[in-house]
PDB file of C-alpha atoms in Angstrom:
ATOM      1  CA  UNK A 237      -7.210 -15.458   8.756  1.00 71.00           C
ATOM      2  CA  UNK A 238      -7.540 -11.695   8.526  1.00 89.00           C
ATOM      3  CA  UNK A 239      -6.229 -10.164   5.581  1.00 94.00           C
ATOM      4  CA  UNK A 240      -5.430  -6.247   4.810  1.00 96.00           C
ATOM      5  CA  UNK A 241      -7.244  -4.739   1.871  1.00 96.00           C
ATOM      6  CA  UNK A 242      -5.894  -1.325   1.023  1.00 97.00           C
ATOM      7  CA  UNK A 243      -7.578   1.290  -1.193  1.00 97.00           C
ATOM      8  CA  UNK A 244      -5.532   3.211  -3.154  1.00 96.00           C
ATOM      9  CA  UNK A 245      -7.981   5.985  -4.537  1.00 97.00           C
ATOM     10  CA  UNK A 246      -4.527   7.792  -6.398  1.00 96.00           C
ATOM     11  CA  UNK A 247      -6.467  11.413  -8.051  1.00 96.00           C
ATOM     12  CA  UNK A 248      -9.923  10.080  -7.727  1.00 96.00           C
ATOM     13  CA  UNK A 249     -13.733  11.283  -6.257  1.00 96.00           C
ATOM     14  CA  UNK A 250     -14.969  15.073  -6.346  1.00 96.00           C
ATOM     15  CA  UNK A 251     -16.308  16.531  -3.051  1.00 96.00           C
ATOM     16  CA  UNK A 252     -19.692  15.852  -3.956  1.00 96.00           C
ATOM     17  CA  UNK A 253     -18.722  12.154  -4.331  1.00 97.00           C
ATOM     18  CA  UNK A 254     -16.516  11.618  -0.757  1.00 98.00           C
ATOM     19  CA  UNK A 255     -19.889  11.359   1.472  1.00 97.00           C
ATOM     20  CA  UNK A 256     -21.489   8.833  -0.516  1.00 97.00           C
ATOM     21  CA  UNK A 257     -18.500   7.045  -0.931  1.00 98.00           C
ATOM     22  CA  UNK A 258     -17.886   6.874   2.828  1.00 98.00           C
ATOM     23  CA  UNK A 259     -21.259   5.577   3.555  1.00 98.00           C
ATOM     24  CA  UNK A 260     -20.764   2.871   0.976  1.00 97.00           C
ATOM     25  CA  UNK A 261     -17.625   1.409   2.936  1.00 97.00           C
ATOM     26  CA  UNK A 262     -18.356   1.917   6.200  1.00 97.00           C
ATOM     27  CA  UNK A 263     -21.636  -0.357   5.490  1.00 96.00           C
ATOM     28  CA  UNK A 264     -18.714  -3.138   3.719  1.00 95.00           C
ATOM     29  CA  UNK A 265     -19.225  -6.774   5.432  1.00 92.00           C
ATOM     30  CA  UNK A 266     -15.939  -7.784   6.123  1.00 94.00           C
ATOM     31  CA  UNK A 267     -14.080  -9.212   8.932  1.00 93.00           C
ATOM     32  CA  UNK A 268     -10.769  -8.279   7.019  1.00 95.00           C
ATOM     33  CA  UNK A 269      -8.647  -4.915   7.751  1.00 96.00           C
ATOM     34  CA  UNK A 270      -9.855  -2.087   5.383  1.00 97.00           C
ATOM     35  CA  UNK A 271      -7.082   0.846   4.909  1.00 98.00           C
ATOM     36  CA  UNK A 272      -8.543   3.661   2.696  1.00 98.00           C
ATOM     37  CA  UNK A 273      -6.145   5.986   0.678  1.00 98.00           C
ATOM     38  CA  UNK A 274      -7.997   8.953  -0.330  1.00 98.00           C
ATOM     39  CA  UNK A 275      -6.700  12.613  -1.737  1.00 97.00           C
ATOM     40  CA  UNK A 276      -5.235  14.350   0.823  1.00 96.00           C
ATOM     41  CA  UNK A 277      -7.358  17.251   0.656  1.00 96.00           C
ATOM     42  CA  UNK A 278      -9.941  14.431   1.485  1.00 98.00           C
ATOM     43  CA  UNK A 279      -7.992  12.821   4.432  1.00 98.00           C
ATOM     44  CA  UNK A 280      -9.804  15.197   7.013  1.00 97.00           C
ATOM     45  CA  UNK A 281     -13.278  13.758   6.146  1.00 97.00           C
ATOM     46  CA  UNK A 282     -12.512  10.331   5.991  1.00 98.00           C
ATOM     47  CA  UNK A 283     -10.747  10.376   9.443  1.00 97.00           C
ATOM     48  CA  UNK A 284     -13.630  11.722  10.968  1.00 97.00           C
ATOM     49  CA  UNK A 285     -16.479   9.828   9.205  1.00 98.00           C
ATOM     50  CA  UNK A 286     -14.631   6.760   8.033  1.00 98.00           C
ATOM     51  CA  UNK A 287     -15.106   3.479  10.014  1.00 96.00           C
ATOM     52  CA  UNK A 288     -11.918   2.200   8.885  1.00 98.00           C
ATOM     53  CA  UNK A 289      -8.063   2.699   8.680  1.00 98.00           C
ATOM     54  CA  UNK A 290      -7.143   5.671   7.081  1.00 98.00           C
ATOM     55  CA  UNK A 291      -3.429   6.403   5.369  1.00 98.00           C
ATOM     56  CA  UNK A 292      -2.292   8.913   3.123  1.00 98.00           C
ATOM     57  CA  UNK A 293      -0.761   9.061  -0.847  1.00 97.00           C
ATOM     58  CA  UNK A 294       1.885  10.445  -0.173  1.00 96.00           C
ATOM     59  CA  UNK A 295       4.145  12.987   1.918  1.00 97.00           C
ATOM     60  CA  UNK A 296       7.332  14.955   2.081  1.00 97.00           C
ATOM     61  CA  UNK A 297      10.851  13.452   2.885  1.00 96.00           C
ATOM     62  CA  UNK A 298      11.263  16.884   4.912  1.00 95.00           C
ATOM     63  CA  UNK A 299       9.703  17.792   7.777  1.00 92.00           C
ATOM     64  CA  UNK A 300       9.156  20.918   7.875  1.00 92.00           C
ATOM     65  CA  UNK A 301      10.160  24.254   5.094  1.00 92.00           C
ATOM     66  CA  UNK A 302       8.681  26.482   2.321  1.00 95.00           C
ATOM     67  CA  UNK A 303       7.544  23.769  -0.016  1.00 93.00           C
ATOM     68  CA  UNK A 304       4.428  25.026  -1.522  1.00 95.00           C
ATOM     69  CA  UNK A 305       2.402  22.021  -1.869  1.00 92.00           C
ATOM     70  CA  UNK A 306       4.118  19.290   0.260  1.00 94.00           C
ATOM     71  CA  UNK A 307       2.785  17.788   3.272  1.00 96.00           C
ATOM     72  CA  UNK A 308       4.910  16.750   5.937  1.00 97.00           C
ATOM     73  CA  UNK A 309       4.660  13.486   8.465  1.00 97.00           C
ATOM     74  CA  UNK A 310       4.424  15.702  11.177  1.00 96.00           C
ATOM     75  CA  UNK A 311       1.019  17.085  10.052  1.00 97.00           C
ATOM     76  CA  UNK A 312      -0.124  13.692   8.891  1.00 97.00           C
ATOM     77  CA  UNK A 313       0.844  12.440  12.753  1.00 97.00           C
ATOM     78  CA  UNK A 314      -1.500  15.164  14.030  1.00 97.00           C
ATOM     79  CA  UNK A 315      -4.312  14.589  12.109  1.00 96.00           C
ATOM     80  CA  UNK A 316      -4.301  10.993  13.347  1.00 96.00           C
ATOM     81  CA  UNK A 317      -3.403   9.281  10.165  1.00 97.00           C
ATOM     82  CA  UNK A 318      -2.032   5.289  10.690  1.00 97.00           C
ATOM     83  CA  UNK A 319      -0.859   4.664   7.467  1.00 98.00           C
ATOM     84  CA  UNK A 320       0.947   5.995   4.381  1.00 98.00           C
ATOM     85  CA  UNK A 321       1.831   4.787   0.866  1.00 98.00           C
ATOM     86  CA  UNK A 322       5.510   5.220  -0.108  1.00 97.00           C
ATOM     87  CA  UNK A 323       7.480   4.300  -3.373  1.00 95.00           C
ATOM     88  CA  UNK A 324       4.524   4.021  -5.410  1.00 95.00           C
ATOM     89  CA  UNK A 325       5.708   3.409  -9.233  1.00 94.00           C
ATOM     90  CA  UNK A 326       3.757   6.793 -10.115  1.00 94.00           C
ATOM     91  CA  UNK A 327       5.906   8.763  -7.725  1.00 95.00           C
ATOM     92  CA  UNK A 328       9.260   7.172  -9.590  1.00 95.00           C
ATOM     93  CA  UNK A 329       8.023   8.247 -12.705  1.00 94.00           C
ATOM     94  CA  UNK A 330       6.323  11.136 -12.702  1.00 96.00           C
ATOM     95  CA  UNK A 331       7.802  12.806  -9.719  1.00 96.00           C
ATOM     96  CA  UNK A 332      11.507  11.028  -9.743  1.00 95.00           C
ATOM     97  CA  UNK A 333      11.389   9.620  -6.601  1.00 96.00           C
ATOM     98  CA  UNK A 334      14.438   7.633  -6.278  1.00 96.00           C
ATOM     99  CA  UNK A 335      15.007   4.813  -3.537  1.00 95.00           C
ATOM    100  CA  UNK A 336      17.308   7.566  -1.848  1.00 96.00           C
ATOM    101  CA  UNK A 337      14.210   9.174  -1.184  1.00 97.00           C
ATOM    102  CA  UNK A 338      12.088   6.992  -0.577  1.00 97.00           C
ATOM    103  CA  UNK A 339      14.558   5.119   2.328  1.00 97.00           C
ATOM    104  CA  UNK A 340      14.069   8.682   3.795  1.00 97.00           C
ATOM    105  CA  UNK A 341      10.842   8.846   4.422  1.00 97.00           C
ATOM    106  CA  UNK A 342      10.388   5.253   5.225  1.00 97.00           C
ATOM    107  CA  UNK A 343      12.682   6.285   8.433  1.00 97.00           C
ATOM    108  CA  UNK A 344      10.513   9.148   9.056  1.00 97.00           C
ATOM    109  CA  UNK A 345       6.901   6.926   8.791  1.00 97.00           C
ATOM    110  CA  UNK A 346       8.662   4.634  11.420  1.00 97.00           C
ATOM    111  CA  UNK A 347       9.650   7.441  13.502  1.00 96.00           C
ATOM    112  CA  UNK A 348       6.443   9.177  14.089  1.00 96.00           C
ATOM    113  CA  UNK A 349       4.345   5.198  14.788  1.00 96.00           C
ATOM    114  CA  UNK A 350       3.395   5.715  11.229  1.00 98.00           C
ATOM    115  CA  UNK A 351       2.539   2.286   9.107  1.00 98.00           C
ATOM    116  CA  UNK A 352       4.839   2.105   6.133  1.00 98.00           C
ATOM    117  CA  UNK A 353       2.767   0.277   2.993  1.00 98.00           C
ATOM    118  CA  UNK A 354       6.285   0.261   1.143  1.00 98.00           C
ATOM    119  CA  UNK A 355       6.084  -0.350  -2.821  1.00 97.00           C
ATOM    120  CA  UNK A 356       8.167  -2.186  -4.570  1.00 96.00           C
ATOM    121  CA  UNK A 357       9.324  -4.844  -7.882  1.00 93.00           C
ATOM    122  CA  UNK A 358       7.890  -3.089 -10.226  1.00 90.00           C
ATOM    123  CA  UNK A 359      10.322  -4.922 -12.750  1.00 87.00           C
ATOM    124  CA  UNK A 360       9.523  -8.045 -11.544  1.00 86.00           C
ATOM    125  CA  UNK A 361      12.575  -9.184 -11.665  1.00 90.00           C
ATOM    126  CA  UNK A 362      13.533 -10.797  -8.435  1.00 92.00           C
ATOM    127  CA  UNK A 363      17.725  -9.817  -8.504  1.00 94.00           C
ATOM    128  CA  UNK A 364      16.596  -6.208  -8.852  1.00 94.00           C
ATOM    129  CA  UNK A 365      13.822  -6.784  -6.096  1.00 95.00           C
ATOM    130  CA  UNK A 366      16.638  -7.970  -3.565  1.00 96.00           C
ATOM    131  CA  UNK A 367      19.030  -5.043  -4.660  1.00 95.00           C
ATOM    132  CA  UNK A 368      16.063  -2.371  -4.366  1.00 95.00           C
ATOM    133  CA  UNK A 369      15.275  -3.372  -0.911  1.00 96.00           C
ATOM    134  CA  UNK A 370      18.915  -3.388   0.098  1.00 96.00           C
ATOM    135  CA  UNK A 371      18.865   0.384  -0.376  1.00 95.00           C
ATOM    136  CA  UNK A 372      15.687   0.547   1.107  1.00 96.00           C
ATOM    137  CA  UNK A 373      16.097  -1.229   4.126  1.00 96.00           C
ATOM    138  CA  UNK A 374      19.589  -0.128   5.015  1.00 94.00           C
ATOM    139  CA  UNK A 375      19.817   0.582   8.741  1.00 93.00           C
ATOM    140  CA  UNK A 376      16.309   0.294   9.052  1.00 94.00           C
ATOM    141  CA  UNK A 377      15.417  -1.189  12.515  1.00 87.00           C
ATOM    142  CA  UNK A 378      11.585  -1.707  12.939  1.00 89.00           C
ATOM    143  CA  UNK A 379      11.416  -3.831   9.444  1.00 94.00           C
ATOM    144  CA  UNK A 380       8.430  -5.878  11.300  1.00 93.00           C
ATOM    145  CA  UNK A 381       6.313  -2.285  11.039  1.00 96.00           C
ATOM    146  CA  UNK A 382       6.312  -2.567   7.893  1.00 98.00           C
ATOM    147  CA  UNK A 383       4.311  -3.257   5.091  1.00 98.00           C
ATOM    148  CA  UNK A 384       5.534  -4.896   2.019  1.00 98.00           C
ATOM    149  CA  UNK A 385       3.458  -4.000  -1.100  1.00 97.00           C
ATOM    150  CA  UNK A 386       4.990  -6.263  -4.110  1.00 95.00           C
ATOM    151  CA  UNK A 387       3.592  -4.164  -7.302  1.00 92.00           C
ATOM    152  CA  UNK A 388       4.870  -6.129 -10.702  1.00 90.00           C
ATOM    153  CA  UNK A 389       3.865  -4.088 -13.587  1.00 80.00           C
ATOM    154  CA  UNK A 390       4.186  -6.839 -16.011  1.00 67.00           C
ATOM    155  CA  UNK A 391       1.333  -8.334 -15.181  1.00 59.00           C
ATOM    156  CA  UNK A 392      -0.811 -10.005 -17.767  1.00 51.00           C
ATOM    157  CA  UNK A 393      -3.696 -12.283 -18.047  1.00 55.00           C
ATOM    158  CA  UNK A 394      -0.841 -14.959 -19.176  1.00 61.00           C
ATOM    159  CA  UNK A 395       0.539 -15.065 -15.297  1.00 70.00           C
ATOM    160  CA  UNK A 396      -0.409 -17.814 -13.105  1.00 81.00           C
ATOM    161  CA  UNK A 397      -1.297 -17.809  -9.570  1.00 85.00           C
ATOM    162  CA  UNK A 398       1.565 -20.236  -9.072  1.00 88.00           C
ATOM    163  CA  UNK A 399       4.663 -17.531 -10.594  1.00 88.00           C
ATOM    164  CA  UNK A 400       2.947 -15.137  -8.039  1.00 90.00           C
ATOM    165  CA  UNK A 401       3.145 -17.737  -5.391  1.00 93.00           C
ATOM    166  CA  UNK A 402       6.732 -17.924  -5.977  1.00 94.00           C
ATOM    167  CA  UNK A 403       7.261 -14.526  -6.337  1.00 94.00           C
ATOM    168  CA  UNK A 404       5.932 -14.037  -2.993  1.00 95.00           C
ATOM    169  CA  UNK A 405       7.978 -16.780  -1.591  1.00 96.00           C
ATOM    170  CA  UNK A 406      11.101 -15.964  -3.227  1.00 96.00           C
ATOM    171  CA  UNK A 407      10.881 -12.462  -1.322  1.00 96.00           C
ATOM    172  CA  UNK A 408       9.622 -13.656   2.088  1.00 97.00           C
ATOM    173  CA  UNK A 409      12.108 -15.737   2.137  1.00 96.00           C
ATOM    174  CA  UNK A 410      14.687 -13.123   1.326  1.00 96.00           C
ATOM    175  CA  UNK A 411      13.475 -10.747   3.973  1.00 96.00           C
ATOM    176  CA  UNK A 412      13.722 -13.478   6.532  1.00 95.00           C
ATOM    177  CA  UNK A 413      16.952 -14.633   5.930  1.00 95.00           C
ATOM    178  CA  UNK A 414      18.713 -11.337   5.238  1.00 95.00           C
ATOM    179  CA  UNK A 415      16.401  -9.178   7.652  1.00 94.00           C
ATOM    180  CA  UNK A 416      15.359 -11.633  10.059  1.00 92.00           C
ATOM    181  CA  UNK A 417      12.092 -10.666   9.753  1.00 90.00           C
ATOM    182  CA  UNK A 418       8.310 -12.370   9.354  1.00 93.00           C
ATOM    183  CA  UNK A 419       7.676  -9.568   6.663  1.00 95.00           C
ATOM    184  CA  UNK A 420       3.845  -8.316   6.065  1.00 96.00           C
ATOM    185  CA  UNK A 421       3.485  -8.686   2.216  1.00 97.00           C
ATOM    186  CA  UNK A 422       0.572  -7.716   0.160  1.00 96.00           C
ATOM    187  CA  UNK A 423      -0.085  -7.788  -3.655  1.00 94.00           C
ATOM    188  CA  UNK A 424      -1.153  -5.002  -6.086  1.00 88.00           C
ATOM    189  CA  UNK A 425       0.218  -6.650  -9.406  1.00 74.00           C
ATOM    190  CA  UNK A 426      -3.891  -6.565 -10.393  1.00 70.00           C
ATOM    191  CA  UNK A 427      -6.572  -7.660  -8.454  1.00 67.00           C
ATOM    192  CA  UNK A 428      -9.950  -9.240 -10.117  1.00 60.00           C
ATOM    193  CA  UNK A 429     -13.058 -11.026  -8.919  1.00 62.00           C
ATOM    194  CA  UNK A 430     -12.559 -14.064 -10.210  1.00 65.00           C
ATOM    195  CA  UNK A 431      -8.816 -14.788  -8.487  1.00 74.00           C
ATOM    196  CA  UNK A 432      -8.982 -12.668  -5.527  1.00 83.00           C
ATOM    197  CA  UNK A 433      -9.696 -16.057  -3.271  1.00 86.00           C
ATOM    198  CA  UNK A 434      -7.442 -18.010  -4.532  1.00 87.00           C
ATOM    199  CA  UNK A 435      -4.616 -14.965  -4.687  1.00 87.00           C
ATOM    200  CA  UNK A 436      -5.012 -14.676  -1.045  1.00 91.00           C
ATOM    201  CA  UNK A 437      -4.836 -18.098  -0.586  1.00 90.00           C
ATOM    202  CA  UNK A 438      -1.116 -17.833  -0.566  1.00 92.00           C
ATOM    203  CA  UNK A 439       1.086 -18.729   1.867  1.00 92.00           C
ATOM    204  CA  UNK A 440       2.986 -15.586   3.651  1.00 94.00           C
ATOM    205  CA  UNK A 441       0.529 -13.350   1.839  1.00 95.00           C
ATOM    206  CA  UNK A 442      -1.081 -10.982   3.896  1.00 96.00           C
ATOM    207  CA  UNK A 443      -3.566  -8.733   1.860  1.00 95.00           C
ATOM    208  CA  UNK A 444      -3.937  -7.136  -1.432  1.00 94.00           C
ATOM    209  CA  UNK A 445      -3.439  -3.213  -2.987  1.00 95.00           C
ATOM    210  CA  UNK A 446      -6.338  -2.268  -5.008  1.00 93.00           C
ATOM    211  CA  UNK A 447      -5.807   0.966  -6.932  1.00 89.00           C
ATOM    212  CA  UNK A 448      -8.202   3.236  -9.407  1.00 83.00           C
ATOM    213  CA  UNK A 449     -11.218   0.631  -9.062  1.00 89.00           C
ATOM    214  CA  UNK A 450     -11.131   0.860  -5.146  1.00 94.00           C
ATOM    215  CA  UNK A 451     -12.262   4.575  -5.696  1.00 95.00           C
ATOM    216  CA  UNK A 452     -16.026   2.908  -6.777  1.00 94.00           C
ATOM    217  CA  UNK A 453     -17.867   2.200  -3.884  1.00 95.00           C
ATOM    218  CA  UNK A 454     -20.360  -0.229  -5.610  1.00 94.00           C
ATOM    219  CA  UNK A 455     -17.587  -2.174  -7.181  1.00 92.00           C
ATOM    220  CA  UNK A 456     -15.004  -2.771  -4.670  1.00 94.00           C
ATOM    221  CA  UNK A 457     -17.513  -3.487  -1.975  1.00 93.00           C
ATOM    222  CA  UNK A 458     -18.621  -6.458  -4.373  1.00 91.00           C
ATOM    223  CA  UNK A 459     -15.108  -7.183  -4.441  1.00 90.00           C
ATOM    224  CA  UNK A 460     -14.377  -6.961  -0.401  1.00 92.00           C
ATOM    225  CA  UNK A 461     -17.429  -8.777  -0.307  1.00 90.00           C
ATOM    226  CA  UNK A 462     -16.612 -11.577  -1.945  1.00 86.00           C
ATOM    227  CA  UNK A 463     -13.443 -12.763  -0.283  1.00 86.00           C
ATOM    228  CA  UNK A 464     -13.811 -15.896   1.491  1.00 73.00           C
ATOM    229  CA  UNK A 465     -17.219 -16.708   0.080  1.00 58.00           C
TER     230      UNK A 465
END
């Protein structure tokens, strides 16, 4: 079954760096769904070069203003982008994102046929999962669009495949009772060679979130490369 494999470059690559890089990926063997998540001041290239699906970092919960810096859905739309990350942990703590704001522009990603990779349990703590995604999700219609990126920062060499399998089952299984939805859930609690196979081996789990390491073309083609062999 396909899976989705999403790159999360975060503040990584110089200019010099973004061709090579491209060329890299777009050679990947893969039969899985690639989604790249570059700089945004490097979105431009890899829409037009890239083989693969391209979604930004980040953008603004308003849609237009004088916001020196931001970067609104509307201008993501037009370039063509198909996916963004929202609610990444970095954005809660070093930009104070709060679920407030992230709800908001999880209704504007939606609106404009946008793909949602939503963040969340960074606490790993399944009562404040459920309570998180209640202020999320609230009045949210097109929960089916979305995808569910479970992100536990406690993760440690000490955690089996099996509390992640349960993890995964213990919100699937609150999303489709409370939601009524088949939810789209992929894992970025940490990512390495030597699990990735059997990670994705889990039932209801869709794909993985790769973050600082996917910005190395030689590495995390090894990586994509390696799944299901």
């Amino acid at each position: 079954m396909e899976k989705m494999i999403v790159l999360n470059h975060k503040m990584s690559l110089e200019y010099d760096q973004v061709f090579d890089y491209i060329n890299k990926i777009n050679a990947v063997k893969t039969d899985n769904n690639i989604v790249i998540c570059p700089s945004n001041i490097y979105l431009d290239s890899f829409i037009n070069y890239c083989n693969w699906g391209i979604g930004s970092q980040n953008f603004s919960y308003r849609t237009s203003g004088n916001y020196t810096g931001d970067v609104s859905i509307l201008q993501l739309k037009s370039m063509g982008i198909e996916y963004s990350l929202i609610g990444h942990y970095e954005r809660k703590k070093y930009f104070n994102e709060t679920d407030e704001i992230i709800h908001k522009k999880l209704v504007l990603c939606l609106d404009s046929n946008i793909i949602p990779i939503l963040c969340f349990g960074e606490t790993g703590d399944i009562d404040d999962i459920k309570k998180s995604l209640d202020i999320l999700l609230k009045d949210i219609a097109k929960i089916d669009f979305i995808i569910f990126a479970y992100e536990p920062l406690k993760v440690s060499k000490d955690v089996t495949i099996e509390q992640i399998r349960n993890d995964i089952l213990s919100i699937y299984d609150y999303l489709f009772t409370k939601y009524h939805s088949r939810p789209n859930i992929i894992y970025g609690g940490g990512v390495s060679n030597d699990d990735i196979n059997e990670l994705l081996s889990i039932d209801n789990l869709n794909g993985i979130l790769v973050g600082k390491v996917s910005s190395n073309a030689d590495k995390i083609v090894k990586v994509i490369e390696g799944i299901n062999k």
